[in-house]
mmCIF file of C-alpha atoms and ligand atoms in Angstrom:
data_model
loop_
_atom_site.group_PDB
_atom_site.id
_atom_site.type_symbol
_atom_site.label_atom_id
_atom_site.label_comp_id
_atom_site.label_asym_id
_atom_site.label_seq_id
_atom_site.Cartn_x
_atom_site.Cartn_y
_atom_site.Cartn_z
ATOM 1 C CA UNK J 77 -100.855 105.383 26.601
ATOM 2 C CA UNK J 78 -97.899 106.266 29.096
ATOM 3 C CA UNK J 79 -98.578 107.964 32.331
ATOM 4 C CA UNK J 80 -96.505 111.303 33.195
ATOM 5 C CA UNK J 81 -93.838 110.464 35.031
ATOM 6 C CA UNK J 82 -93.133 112.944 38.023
ATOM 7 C CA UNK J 83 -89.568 113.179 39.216
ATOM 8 C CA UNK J 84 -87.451 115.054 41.707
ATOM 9 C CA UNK J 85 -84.335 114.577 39.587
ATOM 10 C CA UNK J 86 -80.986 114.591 41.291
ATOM 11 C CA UNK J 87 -79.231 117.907 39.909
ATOM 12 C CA UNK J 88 -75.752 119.496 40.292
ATOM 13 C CA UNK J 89 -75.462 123.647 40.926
ATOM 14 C CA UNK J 90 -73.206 124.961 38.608
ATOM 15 C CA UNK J 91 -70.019 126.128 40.771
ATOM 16 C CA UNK J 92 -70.154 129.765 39.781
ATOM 17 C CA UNK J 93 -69.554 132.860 42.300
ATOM 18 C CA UNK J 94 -72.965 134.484 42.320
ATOM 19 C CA UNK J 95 -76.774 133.890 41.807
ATOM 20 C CA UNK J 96 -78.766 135.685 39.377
ATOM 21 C CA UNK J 97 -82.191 137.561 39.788
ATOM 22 C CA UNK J 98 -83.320 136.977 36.418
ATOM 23 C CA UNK J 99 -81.202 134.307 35.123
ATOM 24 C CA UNK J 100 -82.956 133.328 31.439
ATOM 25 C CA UNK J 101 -81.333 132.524 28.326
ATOM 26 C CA UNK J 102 -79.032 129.362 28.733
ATOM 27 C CA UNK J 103 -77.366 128.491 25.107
ATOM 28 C CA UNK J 104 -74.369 126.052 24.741
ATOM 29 C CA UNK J 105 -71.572 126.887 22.600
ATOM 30 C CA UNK J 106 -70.620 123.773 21.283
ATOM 31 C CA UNK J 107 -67.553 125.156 19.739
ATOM 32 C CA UNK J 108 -65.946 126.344 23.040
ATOM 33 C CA UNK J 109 -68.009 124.219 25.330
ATOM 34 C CA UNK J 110 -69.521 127.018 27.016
ATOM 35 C CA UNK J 111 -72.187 127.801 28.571
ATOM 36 C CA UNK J 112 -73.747 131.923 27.852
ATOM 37 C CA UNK J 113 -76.690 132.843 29.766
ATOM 38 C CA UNK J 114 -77.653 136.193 30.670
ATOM 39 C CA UNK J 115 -79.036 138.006 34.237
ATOM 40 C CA UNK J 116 -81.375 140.004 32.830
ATOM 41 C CA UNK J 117 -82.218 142.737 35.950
ATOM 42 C CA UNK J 118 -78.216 142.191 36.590
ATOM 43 C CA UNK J 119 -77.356 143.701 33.502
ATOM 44 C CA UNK J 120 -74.840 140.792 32.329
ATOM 45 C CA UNK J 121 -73.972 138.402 30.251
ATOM 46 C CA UNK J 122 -72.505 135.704 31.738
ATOM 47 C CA UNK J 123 -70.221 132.191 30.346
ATOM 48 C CA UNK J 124 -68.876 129.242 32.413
ATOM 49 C CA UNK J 125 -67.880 125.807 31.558
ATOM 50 C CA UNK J 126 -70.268 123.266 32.913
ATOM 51 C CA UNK J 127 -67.569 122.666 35.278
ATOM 52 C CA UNK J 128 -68.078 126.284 37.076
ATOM 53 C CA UNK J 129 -64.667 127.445 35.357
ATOM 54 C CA UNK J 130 -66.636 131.255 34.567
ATOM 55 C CA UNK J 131 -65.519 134.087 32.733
ATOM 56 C CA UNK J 132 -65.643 137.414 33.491
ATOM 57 C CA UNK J 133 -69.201 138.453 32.737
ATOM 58 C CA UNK J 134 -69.822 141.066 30.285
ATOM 59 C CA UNK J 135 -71.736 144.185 31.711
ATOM 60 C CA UNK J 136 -74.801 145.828 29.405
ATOM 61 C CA UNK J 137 -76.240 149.163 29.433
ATOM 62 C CA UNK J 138 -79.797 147.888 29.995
ATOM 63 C CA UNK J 139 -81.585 144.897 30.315
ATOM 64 C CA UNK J 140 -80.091 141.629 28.504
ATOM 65 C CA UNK J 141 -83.449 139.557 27.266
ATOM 66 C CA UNK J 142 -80.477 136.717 25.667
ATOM 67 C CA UNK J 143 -77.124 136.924 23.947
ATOM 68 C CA UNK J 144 -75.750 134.015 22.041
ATOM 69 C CA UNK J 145 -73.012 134.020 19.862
ATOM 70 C CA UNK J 146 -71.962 135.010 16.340
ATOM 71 C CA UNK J 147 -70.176 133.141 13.524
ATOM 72 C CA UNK J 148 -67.263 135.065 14.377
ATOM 73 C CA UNK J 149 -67.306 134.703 17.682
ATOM 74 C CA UNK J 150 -68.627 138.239 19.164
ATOM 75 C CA UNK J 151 -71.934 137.835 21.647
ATOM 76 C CA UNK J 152 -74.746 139.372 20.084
ATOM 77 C CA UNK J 153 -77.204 140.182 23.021
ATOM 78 C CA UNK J 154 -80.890 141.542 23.089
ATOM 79 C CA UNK J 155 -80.961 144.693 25.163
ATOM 80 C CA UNK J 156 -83.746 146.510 26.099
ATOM 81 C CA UNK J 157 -84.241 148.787 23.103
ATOM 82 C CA UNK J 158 -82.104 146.596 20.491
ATOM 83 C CA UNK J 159 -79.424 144.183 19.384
ATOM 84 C CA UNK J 160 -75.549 144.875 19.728
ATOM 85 C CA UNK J 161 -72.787 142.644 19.395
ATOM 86 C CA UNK J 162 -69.381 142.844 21.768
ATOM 87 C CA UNK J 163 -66.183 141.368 21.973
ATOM 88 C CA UNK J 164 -66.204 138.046 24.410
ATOM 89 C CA UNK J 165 -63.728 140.022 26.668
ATOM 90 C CA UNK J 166 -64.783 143.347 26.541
ATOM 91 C CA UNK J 167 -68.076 144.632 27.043
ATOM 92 C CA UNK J 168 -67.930 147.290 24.077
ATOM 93 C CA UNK J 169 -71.672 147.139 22.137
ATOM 94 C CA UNK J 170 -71.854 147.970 19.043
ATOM 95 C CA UNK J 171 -75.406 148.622 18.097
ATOM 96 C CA UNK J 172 -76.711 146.467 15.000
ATOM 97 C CA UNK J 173 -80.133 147.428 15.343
ATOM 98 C CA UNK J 174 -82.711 149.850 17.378
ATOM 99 C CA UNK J 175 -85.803 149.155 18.139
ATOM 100 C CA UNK J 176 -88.410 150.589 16.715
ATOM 101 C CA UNK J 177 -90.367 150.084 20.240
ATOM 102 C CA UNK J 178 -90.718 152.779 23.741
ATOM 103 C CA UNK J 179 -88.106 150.555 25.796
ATOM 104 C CA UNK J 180 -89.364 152.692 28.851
ATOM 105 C CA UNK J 181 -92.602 150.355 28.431
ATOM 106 C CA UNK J 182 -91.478 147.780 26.728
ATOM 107 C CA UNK J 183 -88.211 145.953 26.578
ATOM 108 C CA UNK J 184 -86.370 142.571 24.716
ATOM 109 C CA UNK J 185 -86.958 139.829 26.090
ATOM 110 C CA UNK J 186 -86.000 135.978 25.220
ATOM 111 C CA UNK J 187 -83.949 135.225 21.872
ATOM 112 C CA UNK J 188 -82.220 132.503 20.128
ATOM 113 C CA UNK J 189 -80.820 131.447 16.993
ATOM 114 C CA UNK J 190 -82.510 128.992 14.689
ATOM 115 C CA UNK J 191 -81.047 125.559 12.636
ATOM 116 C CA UNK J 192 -80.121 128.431 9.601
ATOM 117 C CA UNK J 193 -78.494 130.932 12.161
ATOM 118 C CA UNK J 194 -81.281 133.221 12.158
ATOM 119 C CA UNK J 195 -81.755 134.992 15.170
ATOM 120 C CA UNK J 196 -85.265 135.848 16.486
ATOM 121 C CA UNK J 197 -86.483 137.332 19.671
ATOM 122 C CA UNK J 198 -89.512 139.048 21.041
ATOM 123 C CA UNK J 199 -89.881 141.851 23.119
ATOM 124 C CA UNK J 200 -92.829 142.146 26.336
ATOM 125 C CA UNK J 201 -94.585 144.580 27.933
ATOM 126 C CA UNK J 202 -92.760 145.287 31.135
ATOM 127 C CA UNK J 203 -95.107 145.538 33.323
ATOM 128 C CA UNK J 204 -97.174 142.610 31.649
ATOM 129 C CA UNK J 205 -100.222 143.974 31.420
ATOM 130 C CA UNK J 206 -100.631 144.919 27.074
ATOM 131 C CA UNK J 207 -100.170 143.237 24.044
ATOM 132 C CA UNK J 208 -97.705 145.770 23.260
ATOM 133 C CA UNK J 209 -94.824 143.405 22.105
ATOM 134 C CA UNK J 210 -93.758 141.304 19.441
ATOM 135 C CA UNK J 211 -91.904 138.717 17.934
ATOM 136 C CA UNK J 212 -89.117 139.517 15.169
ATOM 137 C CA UNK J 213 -86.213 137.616 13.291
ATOM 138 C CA UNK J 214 -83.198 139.640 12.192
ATOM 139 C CA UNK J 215 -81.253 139.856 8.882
ATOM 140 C CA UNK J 216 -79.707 142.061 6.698
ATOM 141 C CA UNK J 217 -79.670 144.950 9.164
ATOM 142 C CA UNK J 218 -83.188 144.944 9.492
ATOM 143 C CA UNK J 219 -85.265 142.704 12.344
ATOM 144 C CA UNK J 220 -88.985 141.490 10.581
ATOM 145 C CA UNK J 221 -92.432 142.196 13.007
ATOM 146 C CA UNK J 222 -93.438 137.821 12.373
ATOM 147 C CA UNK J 223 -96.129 138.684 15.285
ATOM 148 C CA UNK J 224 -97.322 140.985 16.902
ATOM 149 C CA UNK J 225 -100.376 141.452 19.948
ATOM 150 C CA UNK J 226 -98.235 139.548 22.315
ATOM 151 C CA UNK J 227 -97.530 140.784 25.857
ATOM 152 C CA UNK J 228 -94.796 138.608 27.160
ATOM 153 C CA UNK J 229 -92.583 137.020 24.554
ATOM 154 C CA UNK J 230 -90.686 134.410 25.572
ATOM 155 C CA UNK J 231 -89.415 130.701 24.858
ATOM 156 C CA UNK J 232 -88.844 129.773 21.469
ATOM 157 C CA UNK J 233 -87.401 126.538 19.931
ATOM 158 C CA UNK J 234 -87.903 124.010 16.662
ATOM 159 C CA UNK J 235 -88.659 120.905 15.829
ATOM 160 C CA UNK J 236 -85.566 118.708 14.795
ATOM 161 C CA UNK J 237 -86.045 119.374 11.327
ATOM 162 C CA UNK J 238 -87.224 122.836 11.532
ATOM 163 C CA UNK J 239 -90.627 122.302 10.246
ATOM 164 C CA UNK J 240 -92.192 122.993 13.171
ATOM 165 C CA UNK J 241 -91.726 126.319 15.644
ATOM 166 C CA UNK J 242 -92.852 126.995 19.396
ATOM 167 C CA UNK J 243 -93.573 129.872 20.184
ATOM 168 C CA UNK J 244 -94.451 131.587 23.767
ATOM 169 C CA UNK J 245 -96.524 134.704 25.177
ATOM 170 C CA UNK J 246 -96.340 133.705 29.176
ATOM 171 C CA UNK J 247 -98.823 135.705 29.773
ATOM 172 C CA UNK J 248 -101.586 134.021 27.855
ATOM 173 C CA UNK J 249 -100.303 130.698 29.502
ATOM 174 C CA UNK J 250 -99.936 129.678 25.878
ATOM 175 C CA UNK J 251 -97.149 127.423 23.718
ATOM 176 C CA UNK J 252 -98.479 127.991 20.325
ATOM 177 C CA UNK J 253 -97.225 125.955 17.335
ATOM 178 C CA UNK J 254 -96.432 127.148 13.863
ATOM 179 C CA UNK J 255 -95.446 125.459 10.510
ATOM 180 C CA UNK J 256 -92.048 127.219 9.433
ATOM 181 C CA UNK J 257 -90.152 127.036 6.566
ATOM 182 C CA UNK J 258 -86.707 127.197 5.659
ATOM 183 C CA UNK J 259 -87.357 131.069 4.265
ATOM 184 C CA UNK J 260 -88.223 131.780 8.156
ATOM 185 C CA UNK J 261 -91.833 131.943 7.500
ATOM 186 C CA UNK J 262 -94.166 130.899 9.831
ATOM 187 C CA UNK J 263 -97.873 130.204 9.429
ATOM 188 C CA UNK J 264 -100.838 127.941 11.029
ATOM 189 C CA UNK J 265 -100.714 129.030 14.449
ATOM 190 C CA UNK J 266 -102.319 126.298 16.949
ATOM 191 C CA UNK J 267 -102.194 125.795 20.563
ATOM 192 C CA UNK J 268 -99.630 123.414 21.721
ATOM 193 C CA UNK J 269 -100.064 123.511 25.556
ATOM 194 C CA UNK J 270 -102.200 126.280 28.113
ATOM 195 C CA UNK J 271 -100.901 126.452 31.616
ATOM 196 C CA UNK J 272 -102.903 126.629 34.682
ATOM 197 C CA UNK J 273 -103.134 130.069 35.933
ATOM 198 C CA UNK J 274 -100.733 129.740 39.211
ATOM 199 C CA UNK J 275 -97.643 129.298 36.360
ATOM 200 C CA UNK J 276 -96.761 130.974 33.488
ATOM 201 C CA UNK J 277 -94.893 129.034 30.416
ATOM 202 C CA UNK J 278 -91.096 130.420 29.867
ATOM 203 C CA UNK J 279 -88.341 128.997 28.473
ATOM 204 C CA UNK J 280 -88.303 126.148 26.389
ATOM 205 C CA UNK J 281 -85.967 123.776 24.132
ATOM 206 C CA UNK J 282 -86.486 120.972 21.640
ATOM 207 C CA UNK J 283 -84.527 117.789 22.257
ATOM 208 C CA UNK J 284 -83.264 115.271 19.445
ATOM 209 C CA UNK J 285 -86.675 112.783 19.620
ATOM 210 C CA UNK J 286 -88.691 116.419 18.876
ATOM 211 C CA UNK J 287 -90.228 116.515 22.572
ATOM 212 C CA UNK J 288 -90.576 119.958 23.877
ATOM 213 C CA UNK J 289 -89.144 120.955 27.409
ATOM 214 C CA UNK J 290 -90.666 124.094 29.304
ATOM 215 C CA UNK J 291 -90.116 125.851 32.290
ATOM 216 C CA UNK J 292 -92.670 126.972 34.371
ATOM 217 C CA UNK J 293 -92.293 130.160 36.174
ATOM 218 C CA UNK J 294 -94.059 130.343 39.595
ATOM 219 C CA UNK J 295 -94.510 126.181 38.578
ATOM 220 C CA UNK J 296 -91.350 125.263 40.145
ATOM 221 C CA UNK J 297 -90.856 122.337 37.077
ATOM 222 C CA UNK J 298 -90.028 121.797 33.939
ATOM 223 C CA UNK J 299 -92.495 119.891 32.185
ATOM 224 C CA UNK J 300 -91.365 117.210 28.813
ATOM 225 C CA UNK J 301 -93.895 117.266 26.443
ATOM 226 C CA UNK J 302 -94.515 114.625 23.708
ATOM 227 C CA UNK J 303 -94.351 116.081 20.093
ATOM 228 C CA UNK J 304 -98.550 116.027 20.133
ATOM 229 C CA UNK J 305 -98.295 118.080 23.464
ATOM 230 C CA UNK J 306 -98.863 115.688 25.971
ATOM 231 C CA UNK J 307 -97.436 115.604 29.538
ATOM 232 C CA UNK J 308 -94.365 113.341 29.462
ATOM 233 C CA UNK J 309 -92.197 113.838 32.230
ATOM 234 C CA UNK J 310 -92.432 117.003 35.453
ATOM 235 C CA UNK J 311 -89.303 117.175 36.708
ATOM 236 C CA UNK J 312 -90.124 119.074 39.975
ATOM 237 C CA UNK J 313 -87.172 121.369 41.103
ATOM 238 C CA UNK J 314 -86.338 123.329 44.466
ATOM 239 C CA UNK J 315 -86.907 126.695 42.956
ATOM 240 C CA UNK J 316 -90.078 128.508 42.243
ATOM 241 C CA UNK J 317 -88.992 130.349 39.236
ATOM 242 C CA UNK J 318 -87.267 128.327 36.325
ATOM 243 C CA UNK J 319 -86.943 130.475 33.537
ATOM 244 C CA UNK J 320 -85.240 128.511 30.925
ATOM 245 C CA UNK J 321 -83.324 125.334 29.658
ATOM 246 C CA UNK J 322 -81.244 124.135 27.312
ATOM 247 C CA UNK J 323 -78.783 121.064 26.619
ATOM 248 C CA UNK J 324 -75.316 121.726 27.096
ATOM 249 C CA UNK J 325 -71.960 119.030 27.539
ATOM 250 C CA UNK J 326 -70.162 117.324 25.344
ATOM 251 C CA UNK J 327 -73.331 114.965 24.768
ATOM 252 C CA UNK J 328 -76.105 117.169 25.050
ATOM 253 C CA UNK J 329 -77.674 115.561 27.468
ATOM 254 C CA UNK J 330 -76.575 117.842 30.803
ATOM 255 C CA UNK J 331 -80.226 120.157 31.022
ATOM 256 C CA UNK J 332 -79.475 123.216 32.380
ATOM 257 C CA UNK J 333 -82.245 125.228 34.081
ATOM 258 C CA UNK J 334 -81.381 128.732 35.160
ATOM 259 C CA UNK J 335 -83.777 130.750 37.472
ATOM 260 C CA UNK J 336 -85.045 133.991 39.297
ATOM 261 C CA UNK J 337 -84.462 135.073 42.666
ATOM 262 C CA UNK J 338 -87.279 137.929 42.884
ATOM 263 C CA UNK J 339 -89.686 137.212 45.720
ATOM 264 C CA UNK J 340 -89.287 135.821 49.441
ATOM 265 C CA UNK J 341 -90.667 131.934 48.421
ATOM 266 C CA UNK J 342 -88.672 131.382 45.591
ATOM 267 C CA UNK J 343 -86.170 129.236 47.278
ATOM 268 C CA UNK J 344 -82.946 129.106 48.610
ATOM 269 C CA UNK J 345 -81.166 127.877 45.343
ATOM 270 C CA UNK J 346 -83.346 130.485 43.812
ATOM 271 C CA UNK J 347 -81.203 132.542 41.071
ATOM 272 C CA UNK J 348 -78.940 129.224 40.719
ATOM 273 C CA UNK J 349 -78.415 127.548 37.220
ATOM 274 C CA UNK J 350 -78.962 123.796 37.731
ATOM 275 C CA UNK J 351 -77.383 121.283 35.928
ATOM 276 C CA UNK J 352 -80.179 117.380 34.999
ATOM 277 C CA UNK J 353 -78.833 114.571 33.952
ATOM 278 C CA UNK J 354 -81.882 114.413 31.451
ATOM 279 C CA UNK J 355 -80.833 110.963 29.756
ATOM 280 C CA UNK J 356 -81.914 112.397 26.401
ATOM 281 C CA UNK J 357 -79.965 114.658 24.120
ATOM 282 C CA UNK J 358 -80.591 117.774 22.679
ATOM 283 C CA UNK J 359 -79.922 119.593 19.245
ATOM 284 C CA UNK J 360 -76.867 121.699 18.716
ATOM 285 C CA UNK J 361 -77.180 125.520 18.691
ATOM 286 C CA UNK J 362 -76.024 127.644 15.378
ATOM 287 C CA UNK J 363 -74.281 130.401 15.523
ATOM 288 C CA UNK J 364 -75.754 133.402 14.782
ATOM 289 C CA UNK J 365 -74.678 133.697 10.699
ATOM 290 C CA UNK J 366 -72.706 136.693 10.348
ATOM 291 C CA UNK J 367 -73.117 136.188 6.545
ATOM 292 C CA UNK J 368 -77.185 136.381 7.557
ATOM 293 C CA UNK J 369 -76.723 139.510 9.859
HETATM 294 C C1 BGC E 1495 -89.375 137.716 31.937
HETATM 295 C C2 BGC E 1495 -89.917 138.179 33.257
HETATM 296 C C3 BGC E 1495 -91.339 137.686 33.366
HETATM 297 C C4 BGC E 1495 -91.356 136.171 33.262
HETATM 298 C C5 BGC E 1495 -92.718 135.562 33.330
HETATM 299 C C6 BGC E 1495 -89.408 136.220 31.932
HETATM 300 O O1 BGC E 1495 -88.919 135.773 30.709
HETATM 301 O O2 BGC E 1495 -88.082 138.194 31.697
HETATM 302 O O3 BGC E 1495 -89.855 139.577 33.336
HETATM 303 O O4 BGC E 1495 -91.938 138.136 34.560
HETATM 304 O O5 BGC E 1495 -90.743 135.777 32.074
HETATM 305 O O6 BGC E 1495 -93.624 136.076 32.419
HETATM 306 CA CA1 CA E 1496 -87.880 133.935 29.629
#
């Protein structure tokens, strides 16, 4: 057996103007090599290259849980009561779907595509305190309840062949595991990993080798897990609230962590997206299918 490795990695900030208070969602497009990640209390959308050249970020209406984009190259975002797609340079949303929850008490919350170019997201109780919220994927017009008695949805990822699905409700402390099939379905639900209770799972990706990689809000880390859930690697950072990752650069292997900047504590990179040379490669993201949409 290997022991967990704890590290204080060595990390770049990506060069961009501002910080975000809920920065969440980071997911590379390949095709442009971009980087999208949202601010989620900011209202925005927001792309750079890894190199800090940034766009001009794309305002929302309402909170933006995660936008990625679409086969036709339009950002399709999660806002609080629904998904809309926009223009890259125009922040014009066109509604694709409402939500069929009370956004006043509930609201979107993380989101990605999967291998097919599915897109699923959940949605969380805003205040965190009800299992109010749910998971869903979307197609044909129409987004499908695949769970529902969750409180906090948020990071979501599969296994390198997209047999396997991770699933997270941060505020059970839980990772869950699901077998998934190519239809989308999902089925024998079994806990992956539980969190102590000063940190809350969030984000999470898979990387090429099928080990999962978390963030840990109020943990300060992002923890590597083996594909059996054990500790691998803590990669201890200088913020208190990581929210996300994902694998971005021209060889994957650049892990990005974006982060909050809520509470006096959370450090003074807090709200920074910070760019690990994690020496292991991820998976490429899909495009959201239009033809699936
Ligand atoms: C949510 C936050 C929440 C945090 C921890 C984030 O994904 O957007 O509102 O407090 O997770 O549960
Ligand atoms: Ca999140």
């Amino acid at each position: 057996m290997t022991a967990t490795v704890h590290q204080r990695p060595a990390f770049d900030v990506l060069a961009v103007s501002s910080r975000d208070r809920l920065g969440e969602g980071p997911w590379w497009d390949a095709a442009r090599a971009e980087l999208l990640w949202v601010d989620i209390l900011g209202r925005r959308v927001r792309r750079a290259t890894l190199d800090g050249a940034e766009s001009k970020p794309l305002d929302t209406p309402s909170e933006v849980g995660f936008a990625v984009r679409d086969s036709d190259g339009r950002v399709l975002a999660g806002l609080s009561d629904g998904l809309a797609v926009s223009d890259p340079e125009v922040a014009a949303w066109n509604p694709i779907w409402a939500g069929t929850h009370d956004a006043a008490t509930v609201r979107i919350n993380d989101g990605k595509t999967d291998r097919h170019g599915r897109v699923w997201f959940g949605t969380m109780h805003r205040t965190e305190a009800e299992p109010a919220a749910s998971l869903f994927s979307f197609g044909g017009g129409t987004a499908t309840s695949r769970l529902t008695g969750i409180t906090t949805s948020n990071g979501l990822g599969w296994s390198p062949d997209g047999s396997l699905f991770y699933y997270t409700d941060s505020a059970a402390r839980t990772i869950w595991v699901f077998d998934c099939d190519p239809s989308g379905e999902i089925s024998n639900r079994r806990v992956f990993v539980t969190d102590p209770e000063d940190q809350a799972p969030d984000g999470l990706t898979v990387d090429a080798t099928g080990c999962v990689w978390g963030a840990k809000w109020n943990g300060g880390r992002v923890v590597r897990y083996s594909p059996e859930g054990r500790v691998d690697r803590v990669l201890e950072l200088p913020v208190a609230k990581p929210t996300s990752v994902a694998f971005a650069g021209p060889g994957l292997d650049t892990l990005v962590v974006t982060s909050a900047r809520m509470d006096d504590g959370d450090g003074e990179l807090a709200g920074a997206v910070l760019l690990v040379d994690a020496g292991v490669s991820g998976l490429p993201e899909q495009p959201a299918s239009v033809a699936l949409l």
